[in-house]
XYZ file of C-alpha atoms in Angstrom:
251
model
C 0.871 1.340 16.074
C 1.332 2.060 12.545
C 0.982 -0.288 9.229
C 3.738 1.531 7.499
C 7.437 1.683 9.377
C 7.331 5.498 7.513
C 4.490 6.214 9.561
C 5.617 5.107 12.349
C 9.494 7.223 11.689
C 7.249 10.425 10.881
C 5.293 9.849 14.334
C 8.197 9.371 16.695
C 9.294 12.758 15.366
C 5.778 13.665 17.673
C 7.718 12.891 20.747
C 11.310 14.502 20.284
C 9.898 17.882 18.242
C 12.017 17.287 15.140
C 10.955 19.254 12.141
C 14.061 18.855 10.214
C 12.147 19.704 6.982
C 11.921 23.511 6.629
C 10.456 25.679 3.337
C 12.731 28.157 1.790
C 10.014 30.194 0.943
C 8.127 30.467 4.480
C 10.165 28.832 6.855
C 7.379 26.438 7.981
C 8.839 23.157 9.021
C 7.624 19.778 8.903
C 8.367 16.514 9.931
C 7.570 14.081 7.662
C 9.480 14.644 3.945
C 6.172 13.933 2.164
C 4.054 16.821 3.761
C 7.036 18.754 3.273
C 7.367 18.047 -0.460
C 3.505 18.796 -1.504
C 3.771 21.958 0.672
C 6.486 23.346 -1.234
C 4.633 22.766 -4.292
C 1.807 25.035 -3.059
C 5.053 27.908 -3.652
C 6.508 26.530 -6.812
C 3.142 25.366 -8.756
C 4.871 22.245 -9.320
C 3.110 19.310 -10.808
C 5.088 16.046 -10.984
C 2.682 13.247 -11.829
C 2.072 13.324 -15.080
C -0.085 11.442 -17.051
C 1.447 9.242 -19.661
C -2.130 8.907 -21.835
C -2.893 12.792 -21.820
C -1.116 16.019 -20.874
C -2.748 16.428 -17.761
C -0.321 16.944 -14.143
C -0.885 16.485 -10.630
C 0.720 17.556 -7.429
C 0.187 14.310 -5.232
C 0.357 10.977 -6.708
C -3.004 9.399 -5.347
C -4.647 12.766 -7.289
C -3.082 11.128 -10.801
C -3.942 7.899 -9.475
C -7.635 8.578 -9.021
C -7.121 10.612 -12.829
C -5.935 7.184 -14.213
C -9.394 5.125 -13.702
C -10.947 7.665 -15.937
C -8.900 6.259 -19.114
C -9.032 2.787 -17.723
C -12.545 2.598 -16.768
C -11.173 0.799 -13.747
C -13.301 1.148 -10.820
C -11.507 -0.709 -7.498
C -13.957 0.173 -4.804
C -16.796 -2.770 -4.858
C -19.603 -2.394 -2.760
C -19.354 -5.348 -0.188
C -22.963 -5.523 -0.087
C -23.845 -5.436 -3.975
C -22.267 -5.914 -7.403
C -21.622 -1.755 -7.612
C -18.449 -0.490 -7.737
C -16.773 3.180 -7.921
C -14.030 5.077 -8.816
C -13.447 6.661 -5.469
C -13.750 5.910 -1.487
C -16.134 8.988 -1.460
C -18.210 7.523 -3.781
C -18.539 4.139 -2.195
C -19.172 5.196 0.950
C -22.334 7.752 -0.012
C -24.005 4.774 -2.038
C -23.179 2.324 1.356
C -25.622 4.596 2.353
C -28.667 2.836 0.604
C -28.283 -0.259 2.525
C -29.729 -0.685 5.743
C -29.193 -4.869 5.441
C -26.662 -7.453 4.945
C -24.012 -7.650 7.386
C -25.429 -10.670 9.535
C -22.526 -11.843 11.302
C -21.878 -9.110 14.356
C -18.991 -8.893 16.784
C -20.538 -9.566 20.475
C -17.550 -7.096 21.710
C -18.379 -3.583 19.659
C -21.435 -4.325 17.651
C -19.511 -4.081 14.098
C -21.304 -6.038 11.762
C -19.740 -8.658 8.553
C -20.930 -9.486 5.277
C -18.738 -12.759 5.631
C -17.989 -15.195 8.755
C -14.081 -14.864 8.318
C -14.265 -11.208 8.112
C -16.038 -11.259 11.649
C -13.674 -13.912 12.671
C -10.483 -11.853 12.142
C -11.988 -9.500 13.553
C -12.538 -10.955 17.118
C -8.667 -11.379 17.281
C -8.383 -7.396 17.488
C -10.495 -8.230 20.695
C -8.911 -11.236 21.795
C -5.507 -10.730 20.707
C -5.335 -13.989 19.791
C -2.806 -15.243 17.467
C -2.941 -18.536 16.193
C -0.521 -18.665 13.624
C 3.773 -18.719 15.178
C 6.807 -18.445 13.255
C 8.835 -21.306 13.496
C 12.269 -19.249 13.667
C 11.383 -16.744 16.093
C 8.644 -16.070 18.486
C 6.573 -13.750 16.047
C 2.921 -14.727 16.125
C 0.170 -13.279 13.586
C -3.704 -13.175 13.467
C -3.342 -14.573 9.707
C -2.103 -16.926 7.856
C -0.998 -14.423 5.000
C 1.294 -12.423 7.430
C 3.113 -15.305 8.592
C 3.933 -16.667 5.350
C 5.210 -12.916 4.536
C 7.194 -12.562 7.524
C 8.832 -15.844 6.666
C 10.820 -14.456 4.135
C 13.150 -12.647 6.275
C 13.852 -15.981 7.705
C 14.554 -17.942 4.533
C 16.459 -15.590 2.501
C 19.772 -13.713 2.669
C 20.938 -11.095 0.895
C 23.596 -12.762 -1.412
C 23.555 -10.927 -4.474
C 25.667 -8.225 -4.392
C 26.123 -5.167 -6.559
C 30.026 -4.774 -7.492
C 29.159 -0.977 -8.539
C 27.398 0.182 -5.390
C 28.007 -2.884 -2.997
C 23.800 -2.765 -2.394
C 22.861 -6.249 -1.272
C 19.553 -8.247 -2.654
C 17.810 -11.123 -1.754
C 17.465 -12.563 -5.372
C 19.559 -12.401 -8.626
C 16.292 -10.823 -10.316
C 16.407 -7.961 -7.847
C 20.060 -7.546 -8.312
C 20.066 -7.320 -12.049
C 16.797 -4.987 -12.276
C 18.929 -2.631 -9.816
C 22.149 -2.693 -12.249
C 20.149 -1.290 -14.679
C 19.867 2.046 -12.488
C 23.369 2.447 -13.425
C 23.195 1.924 -17.288
C 19.951 3.238 -17.460
C 18.636 0.469 -19.580
C 14.888 -0.059 -19.783
C 13.943 -3.066 -21.700
C 10.349 -3.267 -20.886
C 8.249 -1.253 -23.026
C 4.501 -0.736 -22.950
C 2.539 -1.407 -25.842
C -0.422 0.921 -24.619
C 1.495 4.229 -23.869
C 4.940 3.454 -25.260
C 6.309 4.052 -20.987
C 9.475 2.167 -20.310
C 11.055 0.387 -17.784
C 13.706 -1.557 -16.053
C 12.207 -3.983 -13.963
C 9.604 -6.772 -15.134
C 7.635 -5.833 -12.175
C 7.285 -2.453 -12.144
C 6.500 -2.619 -15.994
C 3.894 -5.732 -15.224
C 2.067 -3.515 -12.373
C 1.465 -0.400 -14.850
C 0.509 -2.724 -17.546
C -2.227 -3.201 -15.070
C -3.201 0.080 -15.224
C -4.042 -0.097 -18.883
C -6.079 -4.106 -18.295
C -7.716 -3.594 -15.050
C -6.526 -7.023 -14.108
C -6.093 -7.524 -10.328
C -4.511 -10.774 -9.538
C -4.224 -10.407 -5.626
C -7.469 -11.498 -4.089
C -8.540 -11.091 -0.332
C -9.186 -14.584 1.719
C -11.535 -12.394 4.118
C -13.931 -10.325 1.721
C -12.664 -11.381 -1.992
C -11.454 -7.671 -3.013
C -9.357 -7.704 -5.349
C -5.936 -5.632 -6.041
C -3.386 -4.904 -8.768
C -0.252 -5.282 -6.506
C 0.665 -7.389 -3.894
C 1.566 -4.390 -1.091
C -1.781 -3.205 -1.221
C -3.364 -6.897 -0.935
C -0.954 -6.814 2.354
C -2.041 -3.248 3.635
C -5.684 -3.941 3.279
C -5.728 -7.134 5.253
C -4.717 -4.806 8.123
C -8.054 -3.602 7.758
C -9.493 -7.233 8.525
C -6.907 -8.160 11.305
C -6.522 -4.575 12.948
C -2.831 -5.487 13.216
C -0.498 -2.496 13.815
C 3.221 -4.132 12.965
C 5.444 -0.750 13.440
C 5.464 0.133 17.036
C 6.820 3.819 18.610
C 9.128 2.597 21.724
C 8.684 5.551 23.034
C 4.315 5.637 24.148
C 4.188 1.678 23.777
């Protein structure tokens, strides 16, 4: 099982042997678009991810994300045993080695240890398979209430707002209005820090958090904070072990 649908789709190709992306330079083939695009940049030297605050460019988005923290001072990775914060995962892992105690809650099945009782409770469900939160509209069940809440949106909203230019449909009028700007090129939201412009309010607000370091989305299990709701959703799965995207070939 996989946390992301895109990961599932790429994985399926390991069963079929499909590698639809071929490099024009060396004929190497790839099953996933992202690995293919990264490979192409080895040949072209292209660095499409540009820092808006300085002149540096990067081949991959993750490298740009780490670089931006130099400008913002953001240290999103917090040690769950003390108040130390870090720019990169490798630095956090190295720091954790200094701690020998501090996780009093131990799993009786696999001896994994946790700093918070709530984190242990969520972890236990990986072993028990318990999913106490059931959707009232279908048979879907979830180990966390937050995941159920996100799921219910599928049932309670309908894509009723249609773009008259390309017939794309959206659940919310605000999403339709943002989409329309892709046709007009309008970008009404401008960043006061670096003058970058955006067509949608949500992407604009996310960008602002890069500068301010604001993290309004907090994990109820370990109190980690994130600047985007999607990042929080993915993070929660590290507690629950949930992998919602299942391969039909090897399930």
